[in-house]
CSV table of C-alpha atoms in Angstrom, one decimal:
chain,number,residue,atom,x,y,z
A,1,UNK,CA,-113.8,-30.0,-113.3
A,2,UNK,CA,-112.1,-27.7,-115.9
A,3,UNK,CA,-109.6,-25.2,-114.9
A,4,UNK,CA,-109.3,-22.1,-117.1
A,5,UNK,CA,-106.2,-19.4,-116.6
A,6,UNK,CA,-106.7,-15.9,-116.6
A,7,UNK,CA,-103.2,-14.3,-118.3
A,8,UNK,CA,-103.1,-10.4,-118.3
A,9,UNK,CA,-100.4,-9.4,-120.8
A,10,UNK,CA,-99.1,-5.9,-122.1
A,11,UNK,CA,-100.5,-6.4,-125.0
A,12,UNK,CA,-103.8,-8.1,-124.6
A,13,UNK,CA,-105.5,-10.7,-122.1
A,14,UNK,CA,-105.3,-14.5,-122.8
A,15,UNK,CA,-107.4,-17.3,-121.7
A,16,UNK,CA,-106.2,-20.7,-121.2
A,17,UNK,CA,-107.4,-24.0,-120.6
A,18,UNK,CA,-105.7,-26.4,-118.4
A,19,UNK,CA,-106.7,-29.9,-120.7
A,20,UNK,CA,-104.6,-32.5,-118.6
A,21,UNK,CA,-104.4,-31.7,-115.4
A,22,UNK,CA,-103.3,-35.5,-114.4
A,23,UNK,CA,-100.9,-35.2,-116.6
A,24,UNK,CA,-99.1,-32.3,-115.0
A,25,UNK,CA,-99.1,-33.4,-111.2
A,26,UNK,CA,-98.7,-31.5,-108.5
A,27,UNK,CA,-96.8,-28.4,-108.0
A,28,UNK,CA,-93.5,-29.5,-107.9
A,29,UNK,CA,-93.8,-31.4,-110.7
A,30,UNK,CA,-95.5,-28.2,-112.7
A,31,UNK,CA,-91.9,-26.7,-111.3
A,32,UNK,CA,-90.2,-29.2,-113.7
A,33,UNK,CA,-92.4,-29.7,-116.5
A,34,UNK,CA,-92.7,-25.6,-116.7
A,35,UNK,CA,-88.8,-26.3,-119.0
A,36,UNK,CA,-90.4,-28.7,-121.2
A,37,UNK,CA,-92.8,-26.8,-123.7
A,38,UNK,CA,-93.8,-30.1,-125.3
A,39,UNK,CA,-95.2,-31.3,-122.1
A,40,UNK,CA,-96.2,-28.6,-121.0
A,41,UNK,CA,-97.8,-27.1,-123.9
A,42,UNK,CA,-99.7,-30.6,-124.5
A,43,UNK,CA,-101.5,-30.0,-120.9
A,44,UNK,CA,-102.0,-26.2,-121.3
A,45,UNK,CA,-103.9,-24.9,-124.8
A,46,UNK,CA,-104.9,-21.1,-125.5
A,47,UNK,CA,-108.4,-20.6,-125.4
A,48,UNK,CA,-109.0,-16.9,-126.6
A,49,UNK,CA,-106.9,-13.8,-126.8
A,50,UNK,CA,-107.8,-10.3,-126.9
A,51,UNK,CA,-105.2,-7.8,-128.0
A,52,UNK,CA,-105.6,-3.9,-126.8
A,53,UNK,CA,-107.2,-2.0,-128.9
A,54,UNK,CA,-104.6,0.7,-128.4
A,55,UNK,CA,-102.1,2.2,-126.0
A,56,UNK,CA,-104.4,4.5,-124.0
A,57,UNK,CA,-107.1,1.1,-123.9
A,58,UNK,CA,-103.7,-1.0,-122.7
A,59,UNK,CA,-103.0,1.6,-120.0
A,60,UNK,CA,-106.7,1.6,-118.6
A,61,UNK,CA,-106.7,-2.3,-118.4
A,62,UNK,CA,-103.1,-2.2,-116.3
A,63,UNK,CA,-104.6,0.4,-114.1
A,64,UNK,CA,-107.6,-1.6,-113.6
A,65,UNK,CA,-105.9,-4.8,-113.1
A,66,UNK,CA,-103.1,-3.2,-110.8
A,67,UNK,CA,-105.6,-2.0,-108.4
A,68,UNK,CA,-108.0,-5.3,-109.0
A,69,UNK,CA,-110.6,-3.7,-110.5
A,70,UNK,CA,-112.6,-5.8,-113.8
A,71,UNK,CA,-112.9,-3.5,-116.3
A,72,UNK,CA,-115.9,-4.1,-119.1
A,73,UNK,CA,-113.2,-4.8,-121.6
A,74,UNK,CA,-112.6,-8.1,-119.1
A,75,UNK,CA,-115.7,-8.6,-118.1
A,76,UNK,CA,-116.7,-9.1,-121.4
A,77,UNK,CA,-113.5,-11.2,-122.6
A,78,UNK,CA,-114.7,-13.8,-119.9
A,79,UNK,CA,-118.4,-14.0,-120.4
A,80,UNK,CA,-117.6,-14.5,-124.2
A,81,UNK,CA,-114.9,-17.0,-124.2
A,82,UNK,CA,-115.9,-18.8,-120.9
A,83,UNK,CA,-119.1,-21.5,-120.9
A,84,UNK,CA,-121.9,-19.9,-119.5
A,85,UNK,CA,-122.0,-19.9,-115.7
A,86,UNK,CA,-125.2,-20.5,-113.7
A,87,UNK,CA,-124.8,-19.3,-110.1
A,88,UNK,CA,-123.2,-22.4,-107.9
A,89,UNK,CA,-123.4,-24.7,-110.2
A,90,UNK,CA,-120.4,-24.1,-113.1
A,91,UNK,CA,-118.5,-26.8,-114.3
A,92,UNK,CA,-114.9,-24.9,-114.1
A,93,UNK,CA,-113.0,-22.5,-112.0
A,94,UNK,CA,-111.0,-19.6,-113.6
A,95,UNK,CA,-107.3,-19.3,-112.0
A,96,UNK,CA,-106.0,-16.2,-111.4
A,97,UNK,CA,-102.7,-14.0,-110.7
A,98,UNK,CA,-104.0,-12.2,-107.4
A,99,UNK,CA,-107.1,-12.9,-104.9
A,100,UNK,CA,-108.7,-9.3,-104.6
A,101,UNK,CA,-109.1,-9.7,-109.0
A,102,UNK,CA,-110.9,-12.7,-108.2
A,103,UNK,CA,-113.1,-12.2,-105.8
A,104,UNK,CA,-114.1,-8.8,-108.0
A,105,UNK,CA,-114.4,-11.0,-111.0
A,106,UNK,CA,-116.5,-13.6,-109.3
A,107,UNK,CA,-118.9,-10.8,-108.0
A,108,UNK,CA,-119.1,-9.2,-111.7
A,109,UNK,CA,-119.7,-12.4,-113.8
A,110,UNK,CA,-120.7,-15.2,-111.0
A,111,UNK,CA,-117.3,-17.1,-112.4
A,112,UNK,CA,-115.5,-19.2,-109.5
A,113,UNK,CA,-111.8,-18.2,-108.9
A,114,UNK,CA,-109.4,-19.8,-107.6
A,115,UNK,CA,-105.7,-18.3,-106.7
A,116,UNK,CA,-103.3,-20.6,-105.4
A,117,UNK,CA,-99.7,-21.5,-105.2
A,118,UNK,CA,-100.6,-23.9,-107.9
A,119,UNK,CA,-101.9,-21.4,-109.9
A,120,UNK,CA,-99.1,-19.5,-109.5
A,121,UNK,CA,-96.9,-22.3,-111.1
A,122,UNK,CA,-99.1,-22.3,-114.1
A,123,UNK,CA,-99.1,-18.9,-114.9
A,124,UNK,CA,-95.3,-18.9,-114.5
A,125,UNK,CA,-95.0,-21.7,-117.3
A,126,UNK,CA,-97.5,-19.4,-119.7
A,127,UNK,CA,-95.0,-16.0,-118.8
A,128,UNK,CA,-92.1,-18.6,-120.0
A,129,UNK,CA,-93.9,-19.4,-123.0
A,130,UNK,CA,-96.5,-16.8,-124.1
A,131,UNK,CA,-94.7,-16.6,-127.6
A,132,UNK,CA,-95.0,-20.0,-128.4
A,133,UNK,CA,-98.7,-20.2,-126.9
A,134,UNK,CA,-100.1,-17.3,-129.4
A,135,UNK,CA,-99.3,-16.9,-133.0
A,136,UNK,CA,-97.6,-14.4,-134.6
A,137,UNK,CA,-96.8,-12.7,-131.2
A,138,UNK,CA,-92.7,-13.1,-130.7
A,139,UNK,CA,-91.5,-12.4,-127.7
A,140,UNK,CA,-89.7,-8.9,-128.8
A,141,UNK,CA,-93.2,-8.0,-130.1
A,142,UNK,CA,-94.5,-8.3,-126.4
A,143,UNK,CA,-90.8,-6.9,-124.8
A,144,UNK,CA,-92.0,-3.7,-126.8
A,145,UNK,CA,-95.8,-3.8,-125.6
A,146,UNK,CA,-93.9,-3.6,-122.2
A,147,UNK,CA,-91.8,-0.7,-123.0
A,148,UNK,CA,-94.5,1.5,-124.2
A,149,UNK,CA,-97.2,0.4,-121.5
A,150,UNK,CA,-94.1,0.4,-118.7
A,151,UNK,CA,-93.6,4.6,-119.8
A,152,UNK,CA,-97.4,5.7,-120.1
A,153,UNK,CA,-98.0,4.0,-116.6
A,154,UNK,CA,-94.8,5.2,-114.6
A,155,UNK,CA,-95.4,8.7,-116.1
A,156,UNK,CA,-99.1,8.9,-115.2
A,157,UNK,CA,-97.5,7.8,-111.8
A,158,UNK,CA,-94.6,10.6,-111.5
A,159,UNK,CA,-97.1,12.7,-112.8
A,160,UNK,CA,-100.1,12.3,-111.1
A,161,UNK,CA,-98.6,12.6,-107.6
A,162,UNK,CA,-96.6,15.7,-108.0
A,163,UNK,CA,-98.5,17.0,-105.0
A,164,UNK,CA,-98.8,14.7,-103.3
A,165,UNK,CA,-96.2,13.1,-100.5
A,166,UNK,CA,-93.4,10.9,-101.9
A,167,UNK,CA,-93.7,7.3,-101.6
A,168,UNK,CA,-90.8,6.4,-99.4
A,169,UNK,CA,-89.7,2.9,-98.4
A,170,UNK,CA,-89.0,3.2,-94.5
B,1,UNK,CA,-61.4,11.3,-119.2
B,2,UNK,CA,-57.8,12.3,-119.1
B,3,UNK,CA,-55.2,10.6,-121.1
B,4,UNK,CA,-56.9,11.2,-124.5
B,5,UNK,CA,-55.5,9.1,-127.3
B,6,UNK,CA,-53.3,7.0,-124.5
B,7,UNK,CA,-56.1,5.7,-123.0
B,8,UNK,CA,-57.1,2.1,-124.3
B,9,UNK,CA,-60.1,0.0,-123.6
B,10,UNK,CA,-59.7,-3.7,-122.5
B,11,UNK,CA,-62.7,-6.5,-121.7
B,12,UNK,CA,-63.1,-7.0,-118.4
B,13,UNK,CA,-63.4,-11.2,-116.9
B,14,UNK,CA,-67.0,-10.5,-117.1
B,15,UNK,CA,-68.6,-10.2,-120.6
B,16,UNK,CA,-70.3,-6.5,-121.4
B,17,UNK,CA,-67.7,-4.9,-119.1
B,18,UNK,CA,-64.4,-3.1,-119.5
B,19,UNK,CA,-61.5,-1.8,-118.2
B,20,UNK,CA,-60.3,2.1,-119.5
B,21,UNK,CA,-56.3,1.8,-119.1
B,22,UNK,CA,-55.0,5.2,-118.7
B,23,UNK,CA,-53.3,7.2,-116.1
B,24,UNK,CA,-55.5,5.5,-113.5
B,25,UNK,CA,-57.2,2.4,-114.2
B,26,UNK,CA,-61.4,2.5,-114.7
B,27,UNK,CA,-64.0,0.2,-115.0
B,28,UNK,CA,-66.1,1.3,-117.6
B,29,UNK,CA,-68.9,0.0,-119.6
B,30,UNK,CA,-69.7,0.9,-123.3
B,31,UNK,CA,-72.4,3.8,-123.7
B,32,UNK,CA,-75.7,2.6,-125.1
B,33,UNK,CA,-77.0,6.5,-125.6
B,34,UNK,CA,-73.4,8.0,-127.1
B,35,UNK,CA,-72.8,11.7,-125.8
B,36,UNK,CA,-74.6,11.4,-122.9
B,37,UNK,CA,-73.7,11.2,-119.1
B,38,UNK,CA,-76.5,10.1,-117.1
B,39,UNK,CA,-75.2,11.2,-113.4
B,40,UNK,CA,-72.1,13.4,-114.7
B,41,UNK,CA,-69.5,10.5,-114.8
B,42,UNK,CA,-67.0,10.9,-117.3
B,43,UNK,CA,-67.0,9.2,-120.7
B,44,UNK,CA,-64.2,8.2,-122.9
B,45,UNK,CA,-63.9,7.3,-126.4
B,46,UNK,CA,-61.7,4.9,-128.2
B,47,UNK,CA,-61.3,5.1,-132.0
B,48,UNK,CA,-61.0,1.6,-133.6
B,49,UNK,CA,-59.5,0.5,-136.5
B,50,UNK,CA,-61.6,1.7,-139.0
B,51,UNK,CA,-61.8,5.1,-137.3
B,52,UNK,CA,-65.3,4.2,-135.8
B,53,UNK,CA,-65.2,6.1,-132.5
B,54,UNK,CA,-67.1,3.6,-129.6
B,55,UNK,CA,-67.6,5.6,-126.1
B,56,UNK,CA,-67.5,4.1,-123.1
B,57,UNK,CA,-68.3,5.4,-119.2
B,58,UNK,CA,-66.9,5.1,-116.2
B,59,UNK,CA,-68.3,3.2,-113.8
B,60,UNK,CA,-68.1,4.7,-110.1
B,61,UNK,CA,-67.7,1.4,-107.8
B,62,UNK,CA,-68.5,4.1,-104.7
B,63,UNK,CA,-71.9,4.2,-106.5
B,64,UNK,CA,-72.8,1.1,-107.5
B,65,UNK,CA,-72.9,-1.8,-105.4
B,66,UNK,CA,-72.8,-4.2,-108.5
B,67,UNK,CA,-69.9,-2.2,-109.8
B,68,UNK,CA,-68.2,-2.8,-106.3
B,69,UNK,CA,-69.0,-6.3,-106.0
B,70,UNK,CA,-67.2,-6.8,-109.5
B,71,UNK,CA,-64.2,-4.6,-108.5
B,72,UNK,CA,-64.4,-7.0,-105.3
B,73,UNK,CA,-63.9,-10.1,-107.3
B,74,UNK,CA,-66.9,-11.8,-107.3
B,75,UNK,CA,-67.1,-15.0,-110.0
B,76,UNK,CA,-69.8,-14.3,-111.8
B,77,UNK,CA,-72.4,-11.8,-112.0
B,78,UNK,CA,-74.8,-13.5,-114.2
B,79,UNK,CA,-75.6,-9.8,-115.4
B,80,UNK,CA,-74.2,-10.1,-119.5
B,81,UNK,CA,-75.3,-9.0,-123.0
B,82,UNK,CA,-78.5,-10.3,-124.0
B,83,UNK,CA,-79.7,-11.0,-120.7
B,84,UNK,CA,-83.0,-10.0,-119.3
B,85,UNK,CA,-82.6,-8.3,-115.8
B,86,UNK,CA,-85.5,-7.3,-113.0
B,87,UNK,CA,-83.6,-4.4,-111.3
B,88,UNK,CA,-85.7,-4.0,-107.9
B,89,UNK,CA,-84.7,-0.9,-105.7
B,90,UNK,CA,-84.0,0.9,-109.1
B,91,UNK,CA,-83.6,4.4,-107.5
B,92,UNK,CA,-82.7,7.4,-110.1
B,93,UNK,CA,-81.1,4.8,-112.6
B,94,UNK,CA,-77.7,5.7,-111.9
B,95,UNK,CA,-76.6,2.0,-111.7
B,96,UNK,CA,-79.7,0.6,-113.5
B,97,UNK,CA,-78.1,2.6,-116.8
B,98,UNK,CA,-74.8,0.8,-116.6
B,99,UNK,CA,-76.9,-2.5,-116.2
B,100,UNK,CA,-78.2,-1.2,-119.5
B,101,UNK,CA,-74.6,-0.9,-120.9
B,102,UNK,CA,-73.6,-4.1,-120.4
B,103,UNK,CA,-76.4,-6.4,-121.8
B,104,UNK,CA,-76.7,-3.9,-124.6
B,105,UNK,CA,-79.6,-3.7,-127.5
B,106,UNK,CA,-80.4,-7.4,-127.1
B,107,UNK,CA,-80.7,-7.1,-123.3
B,108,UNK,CA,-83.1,-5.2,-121.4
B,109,UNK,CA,-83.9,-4.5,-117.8
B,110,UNK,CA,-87.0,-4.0,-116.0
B,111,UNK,CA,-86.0,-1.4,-113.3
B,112,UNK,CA,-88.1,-1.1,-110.8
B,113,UNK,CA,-88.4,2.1,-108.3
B,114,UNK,CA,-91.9,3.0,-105.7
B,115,UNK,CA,-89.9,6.7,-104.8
B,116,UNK,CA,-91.9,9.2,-107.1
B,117,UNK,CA,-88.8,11.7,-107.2
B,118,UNK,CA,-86.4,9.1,-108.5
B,119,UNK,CA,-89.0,7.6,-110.5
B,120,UNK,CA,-89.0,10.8,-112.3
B,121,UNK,CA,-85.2,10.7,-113.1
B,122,UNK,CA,-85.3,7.0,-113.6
B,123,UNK,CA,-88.5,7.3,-116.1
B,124,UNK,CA,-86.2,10.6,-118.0
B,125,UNK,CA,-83.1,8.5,-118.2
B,126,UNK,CA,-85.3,5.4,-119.7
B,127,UNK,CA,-86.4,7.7,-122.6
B,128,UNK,CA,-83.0,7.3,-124.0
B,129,UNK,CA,-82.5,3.7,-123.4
B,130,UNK,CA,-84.6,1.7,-125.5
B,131,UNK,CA,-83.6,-1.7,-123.3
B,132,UNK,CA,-84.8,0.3,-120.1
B,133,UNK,CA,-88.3,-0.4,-119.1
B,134,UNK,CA,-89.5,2.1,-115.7
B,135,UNK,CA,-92.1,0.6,-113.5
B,136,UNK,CA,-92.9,3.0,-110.9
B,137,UNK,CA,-94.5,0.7,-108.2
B,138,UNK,CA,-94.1,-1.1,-105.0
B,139,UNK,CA,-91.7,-4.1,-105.9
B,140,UNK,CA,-93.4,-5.7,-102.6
B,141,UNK,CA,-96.1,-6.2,-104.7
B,142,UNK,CA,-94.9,-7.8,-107.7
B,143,UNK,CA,-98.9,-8.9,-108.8
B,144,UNK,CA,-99.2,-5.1,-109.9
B,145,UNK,CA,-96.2,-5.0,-112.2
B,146,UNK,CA,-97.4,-8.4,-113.7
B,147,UNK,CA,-98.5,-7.1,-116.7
B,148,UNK,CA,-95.2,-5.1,-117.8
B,149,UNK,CA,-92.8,-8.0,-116.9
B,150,UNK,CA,-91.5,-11.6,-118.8
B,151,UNK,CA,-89.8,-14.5,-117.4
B,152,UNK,CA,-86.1,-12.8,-116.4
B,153,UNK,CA,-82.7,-14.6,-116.1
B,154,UNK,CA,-81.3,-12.8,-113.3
B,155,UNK,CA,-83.4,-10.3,-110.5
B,156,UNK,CA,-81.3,-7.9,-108.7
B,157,UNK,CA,-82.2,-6.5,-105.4
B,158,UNK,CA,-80.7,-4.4,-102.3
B,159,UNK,CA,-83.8,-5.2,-100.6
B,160,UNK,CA,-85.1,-8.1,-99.4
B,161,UNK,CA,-87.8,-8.5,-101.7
B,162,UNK,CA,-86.1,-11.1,-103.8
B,163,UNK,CA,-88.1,-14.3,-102.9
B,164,UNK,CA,-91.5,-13.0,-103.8
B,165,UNK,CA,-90.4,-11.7,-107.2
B,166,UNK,CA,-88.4,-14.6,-108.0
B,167,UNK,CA,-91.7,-16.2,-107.6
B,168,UNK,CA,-93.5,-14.5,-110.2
B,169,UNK,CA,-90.6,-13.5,-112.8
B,170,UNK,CA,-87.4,-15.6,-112.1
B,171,UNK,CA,-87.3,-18.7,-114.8
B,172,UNK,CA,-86.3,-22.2,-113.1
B,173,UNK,CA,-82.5,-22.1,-112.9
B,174,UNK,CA,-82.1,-18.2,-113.5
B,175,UNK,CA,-80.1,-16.3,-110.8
B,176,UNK,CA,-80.3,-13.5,-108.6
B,177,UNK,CA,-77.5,-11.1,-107.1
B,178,UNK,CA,-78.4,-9.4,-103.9
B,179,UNK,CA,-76.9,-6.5,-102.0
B,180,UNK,CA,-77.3,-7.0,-97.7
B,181,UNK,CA,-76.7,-3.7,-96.0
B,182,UNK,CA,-75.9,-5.2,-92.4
B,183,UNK,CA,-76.9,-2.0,-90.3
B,184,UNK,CA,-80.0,-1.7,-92.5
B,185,UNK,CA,-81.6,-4.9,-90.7
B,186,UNK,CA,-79.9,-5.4,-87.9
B,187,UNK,CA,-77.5,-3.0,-86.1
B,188,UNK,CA,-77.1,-4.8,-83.4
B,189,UNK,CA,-75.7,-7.8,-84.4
B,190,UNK,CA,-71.9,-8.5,-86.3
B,191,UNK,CA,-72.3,-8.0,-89.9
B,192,UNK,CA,-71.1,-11.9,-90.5
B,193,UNK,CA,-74.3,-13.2,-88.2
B,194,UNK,CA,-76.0,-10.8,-89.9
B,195,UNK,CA,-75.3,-12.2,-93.7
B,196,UNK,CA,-75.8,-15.9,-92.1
B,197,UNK,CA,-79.1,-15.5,-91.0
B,198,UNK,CA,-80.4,-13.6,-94.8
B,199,UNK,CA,-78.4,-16.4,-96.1
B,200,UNK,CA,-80.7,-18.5,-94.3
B,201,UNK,CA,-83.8,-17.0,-95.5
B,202,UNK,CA,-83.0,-17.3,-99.2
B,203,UNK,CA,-82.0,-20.8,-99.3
B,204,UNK,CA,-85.8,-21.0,-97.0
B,205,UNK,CA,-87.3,-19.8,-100.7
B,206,UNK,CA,-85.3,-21.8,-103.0
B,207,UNK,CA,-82.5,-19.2,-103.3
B,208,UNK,CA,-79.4,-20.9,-103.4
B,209,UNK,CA,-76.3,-19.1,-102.6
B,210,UNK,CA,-73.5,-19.6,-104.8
B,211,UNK,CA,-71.7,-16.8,-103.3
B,212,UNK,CA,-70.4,-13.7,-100.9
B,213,UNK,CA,-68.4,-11.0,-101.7
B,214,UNK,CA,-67.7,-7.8,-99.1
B,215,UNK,CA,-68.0,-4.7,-100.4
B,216,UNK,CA,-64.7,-3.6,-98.4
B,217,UNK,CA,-62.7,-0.6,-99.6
B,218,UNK,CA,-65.8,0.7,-101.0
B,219,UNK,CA,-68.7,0.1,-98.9
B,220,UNK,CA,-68.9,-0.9,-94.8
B,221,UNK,CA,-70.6,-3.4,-93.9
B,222,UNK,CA,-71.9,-4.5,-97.0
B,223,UNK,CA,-72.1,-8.1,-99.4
B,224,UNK,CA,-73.3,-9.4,-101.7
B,225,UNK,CA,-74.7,-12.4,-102.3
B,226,UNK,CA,-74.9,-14.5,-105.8
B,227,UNK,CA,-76.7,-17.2,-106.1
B,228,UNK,CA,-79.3,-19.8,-108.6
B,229,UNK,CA,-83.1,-20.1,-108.2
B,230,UNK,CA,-85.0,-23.4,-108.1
B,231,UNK,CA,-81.3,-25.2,-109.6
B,232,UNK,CA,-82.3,-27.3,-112.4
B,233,UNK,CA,-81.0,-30.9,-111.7
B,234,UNK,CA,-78.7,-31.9,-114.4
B,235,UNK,CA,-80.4,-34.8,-116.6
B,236,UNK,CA,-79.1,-38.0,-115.9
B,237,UNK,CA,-77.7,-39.8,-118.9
C-alpha cells in the first residue's frame, strides 16, 4: 500500500509520496529522522506541484482549504497526479492535514484519506523542508507567498465582518 | 525621549534588545519602520559615528509581558534576530511590533489574533513591517492557518494553546515562552499551585520547562514560563 501526502502551501499545493515507509518507522522515530534531510528525504519524494496561478487564485484555495472545502483547482491536482482510483479498491491512501478535508476529498474524487498523528509527523518533516523538496522555491520565496496571502486573507476577514459581532475569546 | 544628545544606547544581555541610558533608564528596541510610533510610545535616536542617525523605541514593560519577563531577569528568551516567531494571542500588535524590532529584516513573526477589532490594528500596523505576517483566525485551530505558516523556532503564547501549535509549527528542539495569568484559570487556587499544575500540562505535550519568571513589580499574579519542545538528545560520540 502506497501512501501519498497532500501539502497545501502559500504558494501552490504539493503532492508527495511516501517511498520507504519501513525505512522511516513509527512515529517517534519519524520525530527523529524529521532533522535528517538525507534520511528523510530518501523515504519522502515530491510527486507533483502546482503553483497558484495568482494571488486572488492563492486566496480562494486558503479559503477553501480553511473551511475544508475541495476546490476544482484540487480536485483536479489529485485526479491528475494520483493513479486512477476505482471505488474500494485503490492501491494507496492520500494523507492529509485535517479530517473534515478528507472526508470532502474522498466524497469528490473516491480517493481514501487518511489523517493521523502519523501523518501529522510527516507533514511536519515536509514544512521543515519544503525548500529543499521543490526546486527553485527558497524558503524566503515561500516566507513572501505567506506575507501577501497572510494580508489578502486577514483583510477579507477584518473586512468582511464589519457588521457583524466581534469574535471574542471568552 | 528626554535627554536628547545625552542619551546613549547600550545592548541589552539579550541580542536585538537595548537599553536607552538617559535621565531614567529604558528598554528599548531598534525601530524597524523609522518615524513611526505604533501605540504612541516614545522613540529616541542616537547618531553614530558616521552621523547615521538609528532610532530606537521604548519598550513599556507594563505593556508587554515579554518586555516584563526580560526586565524580570529571565535567561533567555529565545526571541533574537533572525529568528522566526508564531506570536499567538497577537492582540493590536502592540508587543507583536517590538517582537518585530528585535529579530529585524531577517526575522519575521507570524502574529496571530481571532478579535476582528484588533485584527484591524494589527493587520494596519503589519503594512509597515515587512517581517510582520497577520493571520486573523482562531489560533485553537492551527489546521486553518496551515497554509500561511513555516516550521518556527520559538511560539509565543498567553494562552494555553501552545501544545497544539507546537504540534503543527514548532521544529524538534525549538522553544516556546508562555505567559500564565493565574486568576485567568483558576482564581481560586494560590498562584504557585496554579503555575505547577500548567507546568504539568506542558511537560504532558512534550513542553519542557526550562524556566519561571514572575512578573512582580509589573504584573500580579503573572509568570512566565520558558522552555524547549521535543529536546533533541545530544548525539553521542
Amino acid at each position: 500500500m502506497t501512501t501519498f501526502l497532500l501539502f497545501e502551501s502559500a504558494s501552490g499545493y504539493g503532492l508527495f509520496e511516501l517511498t520507504a515507509a519501513d525505512e522511516l518507522g513509527g512515529v517517534d522515530a519519524v520525530q527523529q529522522s524529521v532533522n535528517d534531510i538525507q534520511r528523510f528525504g530518501k523515504s519522502i519524494k515530491l510527486a507533483a506541484f502546482k503553483p497558484f496561478t495568482s494571488a486572488a487564485n492563492a486566496l480562494e484555495q486558503i479559503n477553501a482549504v480553511s473551511e475544508s472545502q475541495v476546490t476544482d483547482d484540487l480536485k483536479n491536482f489529485l485526479t491528475t497526479n494520483l493513479p486512477a482510483a476505482k471505488k474500494g479498491k485503490a492501491k494507496y491512501k492520500l494523507g492529509v492535514a485535517e479530517a473534515k478535508l478528507g472526508s470532502a476529498i474522498q466524497e469528490e474524487t473516491g480517493v481514501p484519506c487518511e489523517c493521523n498523528e502519523y501523518v501529522g509527523e510527516l507533514l511536519r518533516g515536509v514544512r521543515q523542508h519544503i525548500a529543499t523538496f521543490i526546486k527553485g522555491l527558497e524558503d524566503r520565496d515561500m516566507a513572501r507567498a505567506q506575507l501577501g496571502l497572510a494580508h489578502s486573507y486577514s483583510r477579507a476577514k477584518v473586512k468582511f465582518n464589519v457588521n457583524k459581532a466581534d469574535n471574542m475569546i471568552i | 525621549m528626554k535627554g536628547g544628545a545625552k542619551v546613549v544606547v547600550e545592548g541589552h544581555r539579550h541580542a536585538g534588545i537595548f537599553i536607552a541610558r538617559g535621565k531614567e533608564d529604558a528598554l528599548v528596541t531598534r525601530n524597524m519602520a523609522p518615524g513611526e510610533s505604533v501605540y504612541g510610545e516614545k522613540r529616541v535616536s542616537v547618531e553614530q559615528e558616521g552621523g547615521e542617525k538609528i532610532e530606537y523605541r521604548v519598550w513599556n514593560p507594563f505593556r508587554s509581558k515579554l518586555a516584563a519577563a526580560v526586565l524580570a531577569g529571565v535567561d533567555n528568551i529565545h526571541i533574537k534576530p533572525g529568528a522566526r516567531v508564531l506570536y499567538l494571542g497577537a492582540a493590536s500588535g502592540t508587543s507583536v511590533s517590538h517582537v518585530s524590532d528585535v529579530v529585524g529584516p531577517e526575522g519575521c513573526v507570524y502574529a496571530v489574533e481571532f478579535s476582528h477589532r484588533s485584527g484591524r490594528d494589527l493587520v494596519n500596523m503589519a503594512k509597515k513591517r515587512p517581517n510582520v505576517i497577520p493571520i486573523i483566525e482562531d489560533a485553537r485551530h492551527p489546521q486553518k492557518y496551515r497554509m500561511l505558516v513555516p516550521m518556527v523556532d520559538v511560539v509565543f503564547a498567553d494562552a494555553r494553546i501552545v501544545g497544539l501549535n507546537a504540534q503543527y509549527f514548532l521544529k524538534n528542539g525549538g522553544f516556546f515562552v508562555i505567559s500564565i495569568k493565574a486568576s485567568c484559570i483558576d482564581s481560586t487556587a494560590p498562584p504557585e499551585a496554579v503555575f505547577a499544575r500548567e507546568v504539568k500540562k506542558l511537560q504532558e505535550q512534550q513542553l519542557k520547562p526550562k524556566e519561571q519568571v514572575t512578573l512582580e513589580p509589573y504584573e500580579r499574579d503573572h509568570a512566565v514560563v520558558v522552555g524547549v519542545y521535543r529536546p533533541q538528545k545530544k548525539k553521542e560520540q
